[in-house]
mmCIF file of C-alpha atoms and ligand atoms in Angstrom:
data_model
loop_
_atom_site.group_PDB
_atom_site.id
_atom_site.type_symbol
_atom_site.label_atom_id
_atom_site.label_comp_id
_atom_site.label_asym_id
_atom_site.label_seq_id
_atom_site.Cartn_x
_atom_site.Cartn_y
_atom_site.Cartn_z
ATOM 1 C CA MET A 1 -0.004 0.248 0.187
ATOM 2 C CA ALA A 2 2.815 2.494 0.850
ATOM 3 C CA ALA A 3 4.955 1.382 -2.012
ATOM 4 C CA SER A 4 1.789 1.776 -4.371
ATOM 5 C CA SER A 5 0.868 5.410 -2.744
ATOM 6 C CA LEU A 6 4.698 6.356 -3.105
ATOM 7 C CA LYS A 7 4.570 5.387 -6.861
ATOM 8 C CA GLN A 8 1.250 7.243 -7.217
ATOM 9 C CA ARG A 9 2.811 10.474 -5.824
ATOM 10 C CA SER A 10 5.743 10.260 -8.053
ATOM 11 C CA GLN A 11 3.752 9.834 -11.111
ATOM 12 C CA PHE A 12 1.713 13.053 -10.070
ATOM 13 C CA LEU A 13 4.835 14.937 -9.630
ATOM 14 C CA PHE A 14 5.627 13.716 -13.038
ATOM 15 C CA VAL A 15 2.498 14.614 -14.457
ATOM 16 C CA PHE A 16 2.558 17.923 -13.005
ATOM 17 C CA VAL A 17 6.319 18.636 -13.972
ATOM 18 C CA LEU A 18 5.451 17.609 -17.591
ATOM 19 C CA ALA A 19 2.007 19.954 -17.499
ATOM 20 C CA ILE A 20 3.606 23.091 -16.079
ATOM 21 C CA PHE A 21 6.528 22.260 -18.619
ATOM 22 C CA PHE A 22 4.203 22.566 -21.461
ATOM 23 C CA LEU A 23 2.032 25.162 -20.373
ATOM 24 C CA SER A 24 4.607 27.338 -19.700
ATOM 25 C CA HIS A 25 6.368 26.523 -22.401
ATOM 26 C CA PRO A 26 4.696 28.534 -24.930
ATOM 27 C CA VAL A 27 4.705 31.793 -22.880
ATOM 28 C CA ASN A 28 8.332 31.738 -22.145
ATOM 29 C CA SER A 29 8.780 33.986 -25.349
ATOM 30 C CA ASP A 30 12.060 35.488 -25.449
ATOM 31 C CA ASP A 31 12.201 39.374 -24.987
ATOM 32 C CA GLU A 32 14.631 39.837 -28.578
ATOM 33 C CA ALA A 33 11.505 38.264 -30.379
ATOM 34 C CA GLU A 34 9.012 40.396 -28.841
ATOM 35 C CA HIS A 35 11.243 43.378 -28.968
ATOM 36 C CA LEU A 36 11.905 42.568 -32.967
ATOM 37 C CA LEU A 37 8.047 42.225 -33.765
ATOM 38 C CA GLN A 38 7.352 45.673 -32.048
ATOM 39 C CA ASP A 39 9.356 47.117 -33.908
ATOM 40 C CA LEU A 40 8.677 45.429 -36.882
ATOM 41 C CA ASN A 41 5.285 46.526 -36.855
ATOM 42 C CA ASP A 42 6.214 50.094 -36.023
ATOM 43 C CA PHE A 43 7.619 49.829 -39.762
ATOM 44 C CA ARG A 44 4.438 48.139 -41.371
ATOM 45 C CA THR A 45 2.150 50.584 -39.757
ATOM 46 C CA SER A 46 4.692 53.699 -41.123
ATOM 47 C CA VAL A 47 4.392 52.214 -44.604
ATOM 48 C CA ASN A 48 0.421 51.771 -44.123
ATOM 49 C CA LEU A 49 0.280 48.141 -44.114
ATOM 50 C CA PRO A 50 -1.218 45.727 -41.185
ATOM 51 C CA ALA A 51 0.673 44.583 -38.527
ATOM 52 C CA PHE A 52 1.709 41.370 -38.700
ATOM 53 C CA THR A 53 -0.102 38.894 -36.457
ATOM 54 C CA LYS A 54 1.344 36.048 -34.737
ATOM 55 C CA ASN A 55 1.559 32.716 -36.217
ATOM 56 C CA LYS A 56 2.151 29.658 -33.937
ATOM 57 C CA ASN A 57 3.691 26.901 -36.771
ATOM 58 C CA ALA A 58 6.049 30.209 -37.929
ATOM 59 C CA HIS A 59 6.975 30.522 -34.438
ATOM 60 C CA CYS A 60 7.833 26.952 -34.164
ATOM 61 C CA VAL A 61 9.568 26.499 -36.903
ATOM 62 C CA ALA A 62 11.475 29.715 -36.718
ATOM 63 C CA LYS A 63 12.615 28.183 -33.790
ATOM 64 C CA LYS A 64 13.617 25.055 -34.446
ATOM 65 C CA ILE A 65 15.753 26.802 -37.148
ATOM 66 C CA VAL A 66 17.414 28.862 -35.134
ATOM 67 C CA ASP A 67 18.004 25.295 -32.848
ATOM 68 C CA GLU A 68 19.654 24.292 -36.125
ATOM 69 C CA MET A 69 21.204 27.146 -36.695
ATOM 70 C CA ASP A 70 22.936 26.617 -33.187
ATOM 71 C CA ASP A 71 23.614 23.142 -33.011
ATOM 72 C CA ASP A 72 25.534 23.672 -36.756
ATOM 73 C CA ASP A 73 27.685 26.369 -34.551
ATOM 74 C CA HIS A 74 26.674 28.399 -37.703
ATOM 75 C CA PRO A 75 29.474 31.018 -37.894
ATOM 76 C CA CYS A 76 28.436 34.506 -37.291
ATOM 77 C CA THR A 77 31.731 35.782 -37.826
ATOM 78 C CA ASN A 78 31.252 37.920 -41.106
ATOM 79 C CA PRO A 79 28.661 40.854 -40.289
ATOM 80 C CA SER A 80 28.681 41.966 -43.566
ATOM 81 C CA SER A 81 27.516 38.667 -44.900
ATOM 82 C CA SER A 82 25.092 37.799 -42.090
ATOM 83 C CA SER A 83 21.985 38.941 -43.548
ATOM 84 C CA SER A 84 22.496 37.417 -46.992
ATOM 85 C CA GLY A 85 24.119 34.269 -45.071
ATOM 86 C CA ASN A 86 24.438 30.735 -46.759
ATOM 87 C CA LYS A 87 21.017 29.543 -45.970
ATOM 88 C CA GLY A 88 18.320 30.439 -48.531
ATOM 89 C CA THR A 89 15.146 32.312 -47.588
ATOM 90 C CA ARG A 90 13.196 29.417 -48.626
ATOM 91 C CA LEU A 91 11.736 27.248 -46.183
ATOM 92 C CA SER A 92 12.125 24.409 -48.356
ATOM 93 C CA ASP A 93 15.731 24.735 -47.304
ATOM 94 C CA TYR A 94 14.770 23.489 -43.714
ATOM 95 C CA PRO A 95 12.859 20.476 -44.226
ATOM 96 C CA ARG A 96 13.635 19.265 -41.050
ATOM 97 C CA ALA A 97 11.890 22.094 -39.118
ATOM 98 C CA VAL A 98 9.198 21.715 -41.111
ATOM 99 C CA SER A 99 8.822 18.199 -40.433
ATOM 100 C CA LYS A 100 9.112 18.461 -36.752
ATOM 101 C CA CYS A 101 6.364 21.206 -36.486
ATOM 102 C CA HIS A 102 3.879 18.981 -38.678
ATOM 103 C CA ILE A 103 3.319 21.694 -40.902
ATOM 104 C CA ASP A 104 1.366 20.684 -44.371
ATOM 105 C CA THR A 105 4.980 20.876 -46.885
ATOM 106 C CA ASN A 106 1.895 21.921 -49.520
ATOM 107 C CA THR A 107 1.841 25.487 -47.546
ATOM 108 C CA THR A 108 5.159 26.137 -46.974
ATOM 109 C CA SER A 109 6.456 27.411 -50.835
ATOM 110 C CA GLY A 110 5.356 30.939 -50.085
ATOM 111 C CA ALA A 111 6.493 31.203 -46.634
ATOM 112 C CA VAL A 112 9.826 32.748 -46.304
ATOM 113 C CA VAL A 113 12.763 32.241 -43.621
ATOM 114 C CA LEU A 114 15.188 35.296 -42.776
ATOM 115 C CA PRO A 115 17.668 34.670 -40.776
ATOM 116 C CA VAL A 116 19.681 37.705 -39.161
ATOM 117 C CA CYS A 117 23.494 37.457 -37.327
ATOM 118 C CA VAL A 118 24.211 40.668 -34.999
ATOM 119 C CA ALA A 119 26.506 40.358 -32.274
ATOM 120 C CA ASN A 120 24.732 40.523 -28.927
ATOM 121 C CA LEU A 121 21.383 41.256 -30.995
ATOM 122 C CA VAL A 122 21.498 45.326 -30.761
ATOM 123 C CA PRO A 123 18.043 46.095 -31.293
ATOM 124 C CA THR A 124 18.510 48.650 -33.770
ATOM 125 C CA LEU A 125 20.896 46.866 -35.540
ATOM 126 C CA VAL A 126 18.706 44.035 -35.567
ATOM 127 C CA LEU A 127 15.481 46.009 -36.994
ATOM 128 C CA THR A 128 17.859 47.836 -39.746
ATOM 129 C CA ASN A 129 19.372 44.251 -40.948
ATOM 130 C CA PHE A 130 15.480 43.177 -41.761
ATOM 131 C CA THR A 131 14.205 46.924 -43.196
ATOM 132 C CA ARG A 132 17.283 48.284 -44.887
ATOM 133 C CA THR A 133 18.629 45.086 -46.685
ATOM 134 C CA HIS A 134 17.237 42.671 -49.488
ATOM 135 C CA PHE A 135 14.907 41.603 -46.545
ATOM 136 C CA SER A 136 12.815 45.002 -46.650
ATOM 137 C CA ARG A 137 11.073 43.835 -49.903
ATOM 138 C CA TYR A 138 9.382 40.977 -47.755
ATOM 139 C CA ILE A 139 9.011 43.138 -44.727
ATOM 140 C CA ASN A 140 6.957 45.459 -46.939
ATOM 141 C CA ASP A 141 5.012 43.074 -48.861
ATOM 142 C CA SER A 142 0.891 43.319 -47.572
ATOM 143 C CA SER A 143 0.896 39.419 -49.017
ATOM 144 C CA PHE A 144 2.779 38.549 -45.725
ATOM 145 C CA THR A 145 0.948 38.531 -42.669
ATOM 146 C CA GLY A 146 1.813 35.988 -40.253
ATOM 147 C CA ILE A 147 5.071 36.083 -38.592
ATOM 148 C CA GLY A 148 7.227 33.514 -35.879
ATOM 149 C CA ILE A 149 10.707 34.938 -34.734
ATOM 150 C CA SER A 150 12.736 32.910 -32.470
ATOM 151 C CA SER A 151 16.229 33.708 -31.096
ATOM 152 C CA GLU A 152 19.602 32.042 -29.999
ATOM 153 C CA ASP A 153 22.453 33.629 -29.211
ATOM 154 C CA ASP A 154 23.337 36.206 -31.652
ATOM 155 C CA TRP A 155 20.687 35.072 -34.552
ATOM 156 C CA ILE A 156 17.394 35.543 -34.718
ATOM 157 C CA VAL A 157 15.111 34.133 -37.267
ATOM 158 C CA VAL A 158 11.583 35.578 -38.611
ATOM 159 C CA VAL A 159 9.936 33.489 -40.666
ATOM 160 C CA LEU A 160 6.850 35.167 -42.423
ATOM 161 C CA ALA A 161 3.982 32.923 -43.607
ATOM 162 C CA SER A 162 1.847 34.114 -46.559
ATOM 163 C CA ASN A 163 -2.401 35.325 -47.268
ATOM 164 C CA THR A 164 -2.267 32.900 -49.791
ATOM 165 C CA GLN A 165 -2.701 28.702 -49.535
ATOM 166 C CA SER A 166 1.055 28.289 -50.949
ATOM 167 C CA GLY A 167 2.498 30.084 -47.582
ATOM 168 C CA SER A 168 0.128 29.875 -44.870
ATOM 169 C CA LEU A 169 1.664 27.247 -43.108
ATOM 170 C CA ALA A 170 -0.860 24.876 -42.248
ATOM 171 C CA SER A 171 -1.213 21.850 -39.598
ATOM 172 C CA GLY A 172 -0.520 18.558 -41.409
ATOM 173 C CA ALA A 173 -2.554 16.162 -39.914
ATOM 174 C CA SER A 174 -0.755 15.058 -36.814
ATOM 175 C CA SER A 175 0.232 18.318 -35.722
ATOM 176 C CA HIS A 176 -2.524 17.873 -32.713
ATOM 177 C CA GLY A 177 -0.851 14.854 -31.385
ATOM 178 C CA LEU A 178 1.130 16.741 -28.809
ATOM 179 C CA SER A 179 -1.459 18.702 -27.499
ATOM 180 C CA TYR A 180 -3.841 15.548 -27.329
ATOM 181 C CA TYR A 181 -1.199 13.663 -25.311
ATOM 182 C CA VAL A 182 -0.701 16.939 -22.972
ATOM 183 C CA VAL A 183 -4.996 16.835 -22.803
ATOM 184 C CA PHE A 184 -4.699 13.085 -21.722
ATOM 185 C CA LEU A 185 -1.899 14.051 -19.061
ATOM 186 C CA LEU A 186 -4.059 16.772 -17.625
ATOM 187 C CA LEU A 187 -6.877 14.411 -17.471
ATOM 188 C CA GLY A 188 -5.345 11.615 -16.077
ATOM 189 C CA PHE A 189 -3.714 14.372 -13.556
ATOM 190 C CA VAL A 190 -6.978 15.640 -12.230
ATOM 191 C CA ALA A 191 -8.640 12.151 -12.412
ATOM 192 C CA ARG A 192 -5.890 10.958 -9.891
ATOM 193 C CA LEU A 193 -6.748 14.300 -7.980
ATOM 194 C CA ASN A 194 -10.156 13.195 -7.595
ATOM 195 C CA LEU A 195 -9.272 10.199 -6.105
ATOM 196 C CA VAL A 196 -7.362 11.440 -3.427
HETATM 197 C C1 NAG B 1 -0.205 17.876 -51.129
HETATM 198 O O1 NAG B 1 -0.300 18.061 -52.371
HETATM 199 C C2 NAG B 1 -0.245 16.886 -53.214
HETATM 200 C C3 NAG B 1 -0.305 16.804 -54.517
HETATM 201 O O2 NAG B 1 -0.847 18.354 -55.237
HETATM 202 C C4 NAG B 1 -1.392 16.078 -52.787
HETATM 203 O O3 NAG B 1 -1.718 14.571 -53.239
HETATM 204 C C5 NAG B 1 -0.810 15.845 -51.041
HETATM 205 O O4 NAG B 1 -2.411 15.001 -50.490
HETATM 206 C C6 NAG B 1 -1.821 17.270 -50.400
HETATM 207 N N1 NAG B 1 -0.988 17.062 -49.557
HETATM 208 C C7 NAG B 1 -2.048 17.213 -48.206
HETATM 209 C C8 NAG B 1 -2.007 17.182 -46.714
HETATM 210 O O5 NAG B 1 -3.064 18.115 -48.515
HETATM 211 C C1 NAG B 2 23.584 44.334 -39.774
HETATM 212 O O1 NAG B 2 24.182 44.064 -38.646
HETATM 213 C C2 NAG B 2 25.574 43.931 -38.648
HETATM 214 C C3 NAG B 2 26.224 43.535 -37.848
HETATM 215 O O2 NAG B 2 25.984 41.813 -37.620
HETATM 216 C C4 NAG B 2 25.855 45.783 -39.272
HETATM 217 O O3 NAG B 2 27.277 45.602 -39.028
HETATM 218 C C5 NAG B 2 25.107 46.546 -40.073
HETATM 219 O O4 NAG B 2 25.531 47.660 -40.512
HETATM 220 C C6 NAG B 2 23.956 45.805 -40.034
HETATM 221 N N1 NAG B 2 22.799 46.368 -41.228
HETATM 222 C C7 NAG B 2 22.472 47.250 -41.434
HETATM 223 C C8 NAG B 2 21.712 47.481 -42.499
HETATM 224 O O5 NAG B 2 21.999 47.539 -40.096
HETATM 225 C C1 NAG B 3 7.614 49.609 -49.791
HETATM 226 O O1 NAG B 3 6.576 49.517 -51.083
HETATM 227 C C2 NAG B 3 6.076 50.183 -51.671
HETATM 228 C C3 NAG B 3 5.462 49.176 -53.076
HETATM 229 O O2 NAG B 3 5.051 48.099 -53.012
HETATM 230 C C4 NAG B 3 6.960 51.498 -52.001
HETATM 231 O O3 NAG B 3 6.578 52.605 -52.953
HETATM 232 C C5 NAG B 3 7.666 52.068 -50.593
HETATM 233 O O4 NAG B 3 8.348 52.616 -51.422
HETATM 234 C C6 NAG B 3 8.133 50.569 -50.469
HETATM 235 N N1 NAG B 3 8.565 51.309 -48.604
HETATM 236 C C7 NAG B 3 9.945 50.448 -48.268
HETATM 237 C C8 NAG B 3 10.030 51.637 -46.864
HETATM 238 O O5 NAG B 3 10.949 50.221 -49.039
#
């Protein structure tokens, strides 16, 4: 009896920690990304375009791409080439990220990836690397409406989703798998609480 209750307790704890992790994760957005979103939307307003709206799948791929860059130790040594980089601006250049985020690949060709590397992510330099380089044509384009931003070390990656089907970054069939899993965990947690 005591052993099973101990086991149950550790199960509670496990589920509880998982729940906290999953619930807090999306809220835990980084300051650099929020700052850049604000700046980019101020820019959009200044050129009479609607503000970008946050897109969950764009955020997911931005995060995976910036993680990949960090894993690869993608060098950020030559600032002048940072925004042209050797990675492309096409989301199809990042198939792993697309697949990890369970995005329907038929809705990725019209989306763009804009990676920028700035030492210490100095906000003014980060902003002008998007608005005063060849990237500006994407920022200044009314067909891009959704945005996801993620940063790590000196890299910040912006992913823009378009208002057309081909760039909408729609979720593929299995994308709800994880959320259902979390819901089941939480239901299990609540059910167990009721037993106590
Ligand atoms: C993507 O497009 C291909 C061919 O156009 C189609 O066969 C496939 O079912 C589509 N996939 C999804 C998830 O809609
Ligand atoms: C882009 O960032 C680099 C630093 O990584 C900076 O030297 C350069 O001036 C920036 N370019 C623009 C147009 O802001
Ligand atoms: C934005 O694009 C419009 C036309 O699409 C152009 O007239 C304008 O000069 C551009 N503005 C900037 C800041 O690039």
